[in-house]
Amino acid sequence: MKTKRLSKEEGKRVNISRFPNFHKSGSIAGMKKLYYGKDALLVRCGNWIYNVSSEPEIYDMAH
């Protein structure tokens, strides 16, 4: 499973901590299957992976 990356500085700017998240050691496939849905937009920022599906522009700005 693939995620995009966002720097910590960019994450602070968009207040990424308000989105649902899980640790980078967790299973992306499992989280999508059980909680977020297969089309969820996931962005990694630091040690955390955030579900930014409610604001797809954040996913688009990530690398």
N, CA, C and O atoms as a CHARMM CRD file, in Angstrom:
* protein
*
  252
    1    1 MET  N      0.83300  -1.17900   0.00000 PROA 1      0.00000
    2    1 MET  CA     0.00000   0.00000   0.00000 PROA 1      0.00000
    3    1 MET  C      0.88300   1.25000   0.00000 PROA 1      0.00000
    4    1 MET  O      1.96200   1.27800   0.59300 PROA 1      0.00000
    5    2 LYS  N      0.40200   2.24600  -0.66400 PROA 2      0.00000
    6    2 LYS  CA     1.19800   3.45100  -0.83600 PROA 2      0.00000
    7    2 LYS  C      0.57200   4.63700  -0.10500 PROA 2      0.00000
    8    2 LYS  O     -0.64700   4.80900  -0.09700 PROA 2      0.00000
    9    3 THR  N      1.42100   5.44000   0.49900 PROA 3      0.00000
   10    3 THR  CA     0.98800   6.70500   1.08300 PROA 3      0.00000
   11    3 THR  C      1.88100   7.80500   0.53200 PROA 3      0.00000
   12    3 THR  O      2.97500   7.53600   0.03600 PROA 3      0.00000
   13    4 LYS  N      1.41500   9.03000   0.62000 PROA 4      0.00000
   14    4 LYS  CA     2.25000  10.17200   0.27300 PROA 4      0.00000
   15    4 LYS  C      2.85300  10.70400   1.55800 PROA 4      0.00000
   16    4 LYS  O      2.39500  10.38400   2.65500 PROA 4      0.00000
   17    5 ARG  N      3.89500  11.52700   1.40700 PROA 5      0.00000
   18    5 ARG  CA     4.58200  12.06900   2.58500 PROA 5      0.00000
   19    5 ARG  C      4.41400  13.57600   2.66400 PROA 5      0.00000
   20    5 ARG  O      4.32800  14.27800   1.65700 PROA 5      0.00000
   21    6 LEU  N      4.37200  14.04200   3.90500 PROA 6      0.00000
   22    6 LEU  CA     4.25300  15.45500   4.18700 PROA 6      0.00000
   23    6 LEU  C      5.29200  15.78200   5.25000 PROA 6      0.00000
   24    6 LEU  O      5.41900  15.04900   6.23100 PROA 6      0.00000
   25    7 SER  N      6.03300  16.86400   5.07500 PROA 7      0.00000
   26    7 SER  CA     7.03400  17.22700   6.07900 PROA 7      0.00000
   27    7 SER  C      6.32800  17.66000   7.36400 PROA 7      0.00000
   28    7 SER  O      5.14900  18.01600   7.34500 PROA 7      0.00000
   29    8 LYS  N      7.05300  17.62700   8.47100 PROA 8      0.00000
   30    8 LYS  CA     6.47100  18.02900   9.74900 PROA 8      0.00000
   31    8 LYS  C      6.03800  19.49000   9.71300 PROA 8      0.00000
   32    8 LYS  O      5.01700  19.85100  10.29700 PROA 8      0.00000
   33    9 GLU  N      6.80300  20.32300   9.03600 PROA 9      0.00000
   34    9 GLU  CA     6.46900  21.74700   8.93300 PROA 9      0.00000
   35    9 GLU  C      5.15700  21.94600   8.17300 PROA 9      0.00000
   36    9 GLU  O      4.29800  22.72200   8.59200 PROA 9      0.00000
   37   10 GLU  N      5.01300  21.23200   7.04700 PROA 10     0.00000
   38   10 GLU  CA     3.76700  21.31800   6.28000 PROA 10     0.00000
   39   10 GLU  C      2.59800  20.75600   7.09000 PROA 10     0.00000
   40   10 GLU  O      1.48600  21.28100   7.03500 PROA 10     0.00000
   41   11 GLY  N      2.85700  19.69700   7.83500 PROA 11     0.00000
   42   11 GLY  CA     1.82700  19.10500   8.68200 PROA 11     0.00000
   43   11 GLY  C      1.32100  20.07700   9.73400 PROA 11     0.00000
   44   11 GLY  O      0.11900  20.15100   9.98800 PROA 11     0.00000
   45   12 LYS  N      2.23100  20.82200  10.34600 PROA 12     0.00000
   46   12 LYS  CA     1.82800  21.82800  11.33300 PROA 12     0.00000
   47   12 LYS  C      1.01000  22.93000  10.66700 PROA 12     0.00000
   48   12 LYS  O      0.03200  23.41500  11.23500 PROA 12     0.00000
   49   13 ARG  N      1.41100  23.31700   9.47300 PROA 13     0.00000
   50   13 ARG  CA     0.72500  24.39900   8.77200 PROA 13     0.00000
   51   13 ARG  C     -0.73000  24.04900   8.46200 PROA 13     0.00000
   52   13 ARG  O     -1.60600  24.90900   8.56000 PROA 13     0.00000
   53   14 VAL  N     -0.99000  22.81100   8.09400 PROA 14     0.00000
   54   14 VAL  CA    -2.36400  22.38700   7.77800 PROA 14     0.00000
   55   14 VAL  C     -3.07300  21.76500   8.98100 PROA 14     0.00000
   56   14 VAL  O     -4.19700  21.28000   8.85400 PROA 14     0.00000
   57   15 ASN  N     -2.42400  21.77800  10.14500 PROA 15     0.00000
   58   15 ASN  CA    -2.99100  21.21800  11.37600 PROA 15     0.00000
   59   15 ASN  C     -3.40100  19.75900  11.18200 PROA 15     0.00000
   60   15 ASN  O     -4.54700  19.37900  11.42300 PROA 15     0.00000
   61   16 ILE  N     -2.44400  18.96000  10.74500 PROA 16     0.00000
   62   16 ILE  CA    -2.71400  17.55600  10.41000 PROA 16     0.00000
   63   16 ILE  C     -3.13700  16.71900  11.61900 PROA 16     0.00000
   64   16 ILE  O     -3.75500  15.66700  11.45300 PROA 16     0.00000
   65   17 SER  N     -2.81800  17.16500  12.80600 PROA 17     0.00000
   66   17 SER  CA    -3.13200  16.38000  14.00700 PROA 17     0.00000
   67   17 SER  C     -4.63400  16.25000  14.25300 PROA 17     0.00000
   68   17 SER  O     -5.04000  15.45300  15.09900 PROA 17     0.00000
   69   18 ARG  N     -5.45900  16.99500  13.55200 PROA 18     0.00000
   70   18 ARG  CA    -6.91600  16.91000  13.74500 PROA 18     0.00000
   71   18 ARG  C     -7.53800  15.72800  13.00400 PROA 18     0.00000
   72   18 ARG  O     -8.72400  15.44900  13.18100 PROA 18     0.00000
   73   19 PHE  N     -6.76200  15.03400  12.18200 PROA 19     0.00000
   74   19 PHE  CA    -7.26300  13.91100  11.40000 PROA 19     0.00000
   75   19 PHE  C     -7.00600  12.58900  12.12300 PROA 19     0.00000
   76   19 PHE  O     -6.07000  12.49000  12.91500 PROA 19     0.00000
   77   20 PRO  N     -7.83800  11.56400  11.85400 PROA 20     0.00000
   78   20 PRO  CA    -7.60400  10.23100  12.42900 PROA 20     0.00000
   79   20 PRO  C     -6.23700   9.70300  11.99200 PROA 20     0.00000
   80   20 PRO  O     -5.82500   9.91400  10.85200 PROA 20     0.00000
   81   21 ASN  N     -5.54000   9.02100  12.89000 PROA 21     0.00000
   82   21 ASN  CA    -4.18800   8.57200  12.55800 PROA 21     0.00000
   83   21 ASN  C     -3.85200   7.25300  13.22800 PROA 21     0.00000
   84   21 ASN  O     -4.55800   6.78400  14.12100 PROA 21     0.00000
   85   22 PHE  N     -2.75100   6.66700  12.77000 PROA 22     0.00000
   86   22 PHE  CA    -2.18900   5.47300  13.38200 PROA 22     0.00000
   87   22 PHE  C     -0.68100   5.49800  13.16400 PROA 22     0.00000
   88   22 PHE  O     -0.19500   6.19500  12.27400 PROA 22     0.00000
   89   23 HSD  N      0.05600   4.75000  13.96400 PROA 23     0.00000
   90   23 HSD  CA     1.51100   4.74400  13.90500 PROA 23     0.00000
   91   23 HSD  C      2.00400   4.10600  12.61100 PROA 23     0.00000
   92   23 HSD  O      1.33600   3.24000  12.04500 PROA 23     0.00000
   93   24 LYS  N      3.16000   4.53200  12.15000 PROA 24     0.00000
   94   24 LYS  CA     3.72300   4.03200  10.89700 PROA 24     0.00000
   95   24 LYS  C      3.97000   2.52800  10.91800 PROA 24     0.00000
   96   24 LYS  O      4.06600   1.91600   9.85400 PROA 24     0.00000
   97   25 SER  N      4.07400   1.92000  12.08600 PROA 25     0.00000
   98   25 SER  CA     4.30400   0.47700  12.16900 PROA 25     0.00000
   99   25 SER  C      3.01400  -0.32400  11.98900 PROA 25     0.00000
  100   25 SER  O      3.04700  -1.55100  11.89400 PROA 25     0.00000
  101   26 GLY  N      1.87300   0.38000  11.94300 PROA 26     0.00000
  102   26 GLY  CA     0.59000  -0.29200  11.75500 PROA 26     0.00000
  103   26 GLY  C      0.40200  -0.74700  10.32200 PROA 26     0.00000
  104   26 GLY  O      1.18300  -0.39500   9.43800 PROA 26     0.00000
  105   27 SER  N     -0.61900  -1.51600  10.10400 PROA 27     0.00000
  106   27 SER  CA    -0.91100  -2.06700   8.78500 PROA 27     0.00000
  107   27 SER  C     -1.82200  -1.11200   8.00000 PROA 27     0.00000
  108   27 SER  O     -2.96800  -0.87200   8.38200 PROA 27     0.00000
  109   28 ILE  N     -1.29300  -0.58100   6.90400 PROA 28     0.00000
  110   28 ILE  CA    -2.08100   0.30400   6.05700 PROA 28     0.00000
  111   28 ILE  C     -3.25600  -0.47100   5.46500 PROA 28     0.00000
  112   28 ILE  O     -4.38900   0.01100   5.47300 PROA 28     0.00000
  113   29 ALA  N     -2.98800  -1.65400   4.95900 PROA 29     0.00000
  114   29 ALA  CA    -4.04900  -2.47400   4.35900 PROA 29     0.00000
  115   29 ALA  C     -5.12500  -2.80200   5.39300 PROA 29     0.00000
  116   29 ALA  O     -6.31700  -2.74700   5.09000 PROA 29     0.00000
  117   30 GLY  N     -4.71300  -3.13800   6.59300 PROA 30     0.00000
  118   30 GLY  CA    -5.65900  -3.46400   7.65300 PROA 30     0.00000
  119   30 GLY  C     -6.51000  -2.27200   8.06600 PROA 30     0.00000
  120   30 GLY  O     -7.71400  -2.41900   8.27500 PROA 30     0.00000
  121   31 MET  N     -5.91300  -1.11000   8.18400 PROA 31     0.00000
  122   31 MET  CA    -6.66700   0.08600   8.56600 PROA 31     0.00000
  123   31 MET  C     -7.66100   0.47500   7.47900 PROA 31     0.00000
  124   31 MET  O     -8.78500   0.88500   7.77000 PROA 31     0.00000
  125   32 LYS  N     -7.23700   0.34200   6.22100 PROA 32     0.00000
  126   32 LYS  CA    -8.16700   0.64900   5.13400 PROA 32     0.00000
  127   32 LYS  C     -9.32300  -0.35200   5.12600 PROA 32     0.00000
  128   32 LYS  O    -10.47700   0.02900   4.93300 PROA 32     0.00000
  129   33 LYS  N     -9.01100  -1.63000   5.33600 PROA 33     0.00000
  130   33 LYS  CA   -10.03300  -2.67200   5.28100 PROA 33     0.00000
  131   33 LYS  C    -11.02400  -2.55000   6.44100 PROA 33     0.00000
  132   33 LYS  O    -12.23200  -2.67700   6.24200 PROA 33     0.00000
  133   34 LEU  N    -10.51600  -2.30600   7.64400 PROA 34     0.00000
  134   34 LEU  CA   -11.37400  -2.31300   8.82800 PROA 34     0.00000
  135   34 LEU  C    -12.03400  -0.97400   9.15800 PROA 34     0.00000
  136   34 LEU  O    -13.14000  -0.95100   9.69700 PROA 34     0.00000
  137   35 TYR  N    -11.36200   0.15200   8.83900 PROA 35     0.00000
  138   35 TYR  CA   -11.84400   1.44100   9.33300 PROA 35     0.00000
  139   35 TYR  C    -12.08700   2.50400   8.26300 PROA 35     0.00000
  140   35 TYR  O    -13.13600   3.14800   8.26500 PROA 35     0.00000
  141   36 TYR  N    -11.14200   2.69700   7.35600 PROA 36     0.00000
  142   36 TYR  CA   -11.18100   3.87100   6.49000 PROA 36     0.00000
  143   36 TYR  C    -11.80100   3.64200   5.11800 PROA 36     0.00000
  144   36 TYR  O    -12.26700   4.59800   4.49800 PROA 36     0.00000
  145   37 GLY  N    -11.82100   2.43900   4.63800 PROA 37     0.00000
  146   37 GLY  CA   -12.30600   2.15200   3.29500 PROA 37     0.00000
  147   37 GLY  C    -11.15400   2.09000   2.30300 PROA 37     0.00000
  148   37 GLY  O    -10.11000   2.70700   2.51500 PROA 37     0.00000
  149   38 LYS  N    -11.34600   1.34700   1.22700 PROA 38     0.00000
  150   38 LYS  CA   -10.25200   1.08400   0.28800 PROA 38     0.00000
  151   38 LYS  C     -9.79200   2.32300  -0.47000 PROA 38     0.00000
  152   38 LYS  O     -8.67400   2.33900  -0.98600 PROA 38     0.00000
  153   39 ASP  N    -10.62100   3.36300  -0.55200 PROA 39     0.00000
  154   39 ASP  CA   -10.25700   4.57000  -1.29200 PROA 39     0.00000
  155   39 ASP  C     -9.76000   5.69600  -0.38900 PROA 39     0.00000
  156   39 ASP  O     -9.68600   6.84400  -0.82600 PROA 39     0.00000
  157   40 ALA  N     -9.42000   5.38800   0.85400 PROA 40     0.00000
  158   40 ALA  CA    -8.95300   6.40500   1.79400 PROA 40     0.00000
  159   40 ALA  C     -7.65800   7.04900   1.30400 PROA 40     0.00000
  160   40 ALA  O     -6.80500   6.38800   0.71200 PROA 40     0.00000
  161   41 LEU  N     -7.52800   8.33500   1.55900 PROA 41     0.00000
  162   41 LEU  CA    -6.31600   9.08300   1.20000 PROA 41     0.00000
  163   41 LEU  C     -5.44600   9.18600   2.44600 PROA 41     0.00000
  164   41 LEU  O     -5.80100   9.86600   3.40900 PROA 41     0.00000
  165   42 LEU  N     -4.30100   8.50400   2.41800 PROA 42     0.00000
  166   42 LEU  CA    -3.42600   8.44600   3.58500 PROA 42     0.00000
  167   42 LEU  C     -2.13800   9.20700   3.33900 PROA 42     0.00000
  168   42 LEU  O     -1.52500   9.09100   2.27700 PROA 42     0.00000
  169   43 VAL  N     -1.72800   9.99500   4.34200 PROA 43     0.00000
  170   43 VAL  CA    -0.52000  10.80400   4.25800 PROA 43     0.00000
  171   43 VAL  C      0.32900  10.51300   5.48900 PROA 43     0.00000
  172   43 VAL  O     -0.16900  10.52400   6.61400 PROA 43     0.00000
  173   44 ARG  N      1.61900  10.25200   5.26600 PROA 44     0.00000
  174   44 ARG  CA     2.53900  10.03500   6.38200 PROA 44     0.00000
  175   44 ARG  C      3.21900  11.35100   6.73000 PROA 44     0.00000
  176   44 ARG  O      3.74600  12.04400   5.85900 PROA 44     0.00000
  177   45 CYS  N      3.19900  11.68300   8.01200 PROA 45     0.00000
  178   45 CYS  CA     3.85800  12.88400   8.52100 PROA 45     0.00000
  179   45 CYS  C      4.58100  12.47800   9.80100 PROA 45     0.00000
  180   45 CYS  O      3.94400  12.16800  10.80800 PROA 45     0.00000
  181   46 GLY  N      5.90500  12.48100   9.75900 PROA 46     0.00000
  182   46 GLY  CA     6.67300  12.00300  10.90300 PROA 46     0.00000
  183   46 GLY  C      6.46500  10.51800  11.09000 PROA 46     0.00000
  184   46 GLY  O      6.60600   9.74300  10.14400 PROA 46     0.00000
  185   47 ASN  N      6.12600  10.11200  12.31200 PROA 47     0.00000
  186   47 ASN  CA     5.92300   8.69600  12.62600 PROA 47     0.00000
  187   47 ASN  C      4.46100   8.26200  12.52400 PROA 47     0.00000
  188   47 ASN  O      4.12100   7.14400  12.91100 PROA 47     0.00000
  189   48 TRP  N      3.61200   9.11800  12.01500 PROA 48     0.00000
  190   48 TRP  CA     2.18300   8.84800  11.98500 PROA 48     0.00000
  191   48 TRP  C      1.63200   8.88500  10.57300 PROA 48     0.00000
  192   48 TRP  O      2.15100   9.59700   9.71300 PROA 48     0.00000
  193   49 ILE  N      0.58900   8.12200  10.34000 PROA 49     0.00000
  194   49 ILE  CA    -0.10800   8.09500   9.05400 PROA 49     0.00000
  195   49 ILE  C     -1.51600   8.61600   9.31100 PROA 49     0.00000
  196   49 ILE  O     -2.23100   8.10600  10.17400 PROA 49     0.00000
  197   50 TYR  N     -1.90300   9.63100   8.55700 PROA 50     0.00000
  198   50 TYR  CA    -3.17300  10.32600   8.76300 PROA 50     0.00000
  199   50 TYR  C     -4.13400  10.06300   7.61600 PROA 50     0.00000
  200   50 TYR  O     -3.72000   9.97200   6.46000 PROA 50     0.00000
  201   51 ASN  N     -5.41100   9.94000   7.93400 PROA 51     0.00000
  202   51 ASN  CA    -6.46100   9.78600   6.93900 PROA 51     0.00000
  203   51 ASN  C     -7.00500  11.18700   6.61800 PROA 51     0.00000
  204   51 ASN  O     -7.75100  11.76300   7.41000 PROA 51     0.00000
  205   52 VAL  N     -6.62900  11.72500   5.46300 PROA 52     0.00000
  206   52 VAL  CA    -7.03300  13.08000   5.07900 PROA 52     0.00000
  207   52 VAL  C     -8.11700  13.05300   3.99900 PROA 52     0.00000
  208   52 VAL  O     -8.22800  13.99500   3.21400 PROA 52     0.00000
  209   53 SER  N     -8.89900  12.00400   3.95300 PROA 53     0.00000
  210   53 SER  CA    -9.93600  11.86500   2.92700 PROA 53     0.00000
  211   53 SER  C    -10.93900  13.00800   2.94000 PROA 53     0.00000
  212   53 SER  O    -11.49300  13.34800   1.89400 PROA 53     0.00000
  213   54 SER  N    -11.18400  13.60500   4.09500 PROA 54     0.00000
  214   54 SER  CA   -12.15500  14.69500   4.17500 PROA 54     0.00000
  215   54 SER  C    -11.62900  15.99400   3.56500 PROA 54     0.00000
  216   54 SER  O    -12.40900  16.90200   3.27900 PROA 54     0.00000
  217   55 GLU  N    -10.30800  16.08800   3.36500 PROA 55     0.00000
  218   55 GLU  CA    -9.70100  17.26000   2.73700 PROA 55     0.00000
  219   55 GLU  C     -8.66200  16.79200   1.71100 PROA 55     0.00000
  220   55 GLU  O     -7.46400  16.80500   1.99300 PROA 55     0.00000
  221   56 PRO  N     -9.11800  16.38000   0.52600 PROA 56     0.00000
  222   56 PRO  CA    -8.21400  15.81000  -0.48700 PROA 56     0.00000
  223   56 PRO  C     -7.12900  16.76900  -0.96800 PROA 56     0.00000
  224   56 PRO  O     -6.13200  16.32000  -1.53300 PROA 56     0.00000
  225   57 GLU  N     -7.29300  18.07100  -0.76300 PROA 57     0.00000
  226   57 GLU  CA    -6.25500  19.00800  -1.17300 PROA 57     0.00000
  227   57 GLU  C     -4.95700  18.79600  -0.39500 PROA 57     0.00000
  228   57 GLU  O     -3.87800  19.09100  -0.90700 PROA 57     0.00000
  229   58 ILE  N     -5.04900  18.29200   0.82000 PROA 58     0.00000
  230   58 ILE  CA    -3.83600  17.98200   1.60100 PROA 58     0.00000
  231   58 ILE  C     -3.11000  16.80800   0.94500 PROA 58     0.00000
  232   58 ILE  O     -1.88500  16.82200   0.82700 PROA 58     0.00000
  233   59 TYR  N     -3.85300  15.80500   0.52500 PROA 59     0.00000
  234   59 TYR  CA    -3.26000  14.65200  -0.16200 PROA 59     0.00000
  235   59 TYR  C     -2.58600  15.10000  -1.45600 PROA 59     0.00000
  236   59 TYR  O     -1.50200  14.62200  -1.79100 PROA 59     0.00000
  237   60 ASP  N     -3.21900  16.00900  -2.17700 PROA 60     0.00000
  238   60 ASP  CA    -2.67100  16.49600  -3.44600 PROA 60     0.00000
  239   60 ASP  C     -1.38000  17.28200  -3.26500 PROA 60     0.00000
  240   60 ASP  O     -0.52200  17.25900  -4.14700 PROA 60     0.00000
  241   61 MET  N     -1.22000  17.98100  -2.13300 PROA 61     0.00000
  242   61 MET  CA    -0.01900  18.78400  -1.91700 PROA 61     0.00000
  243   61 MET  C      1.14900  17.94100  -1.38300 PROA 61     0.00000
  244   61 MET  O      2.29500  18.38900  -1.41000 PROA 61     0.00000
  245   62 ALA  N      0.86700  16.73400  -0.90200 PROA 62     0.00000
  246   62 ALA  CA     1.92400  15.85400  -0.37100 PROA 62     0.00000
  247   62 ALA  C      2.71600  15.22700  -1.51800 PROA 62     0.00000
  248   62 ALA  O      2.26500  15.20100  -2.66300 PROA 62     0.00000
  249   63 HSD  N      3.90800  14.72300  -1.18300 PROA 63     0.00000
  250   63 HSD  CA     4.80400  14.13800  -2.18900 PROA 63     0.00000
  251   63 HSD  C      4.76800  12.62500  -2.13200 PROA 63     0.00000
  252   63 HSD  O      5.45900  11.96200  -2.90500 PROA 63     0.00000
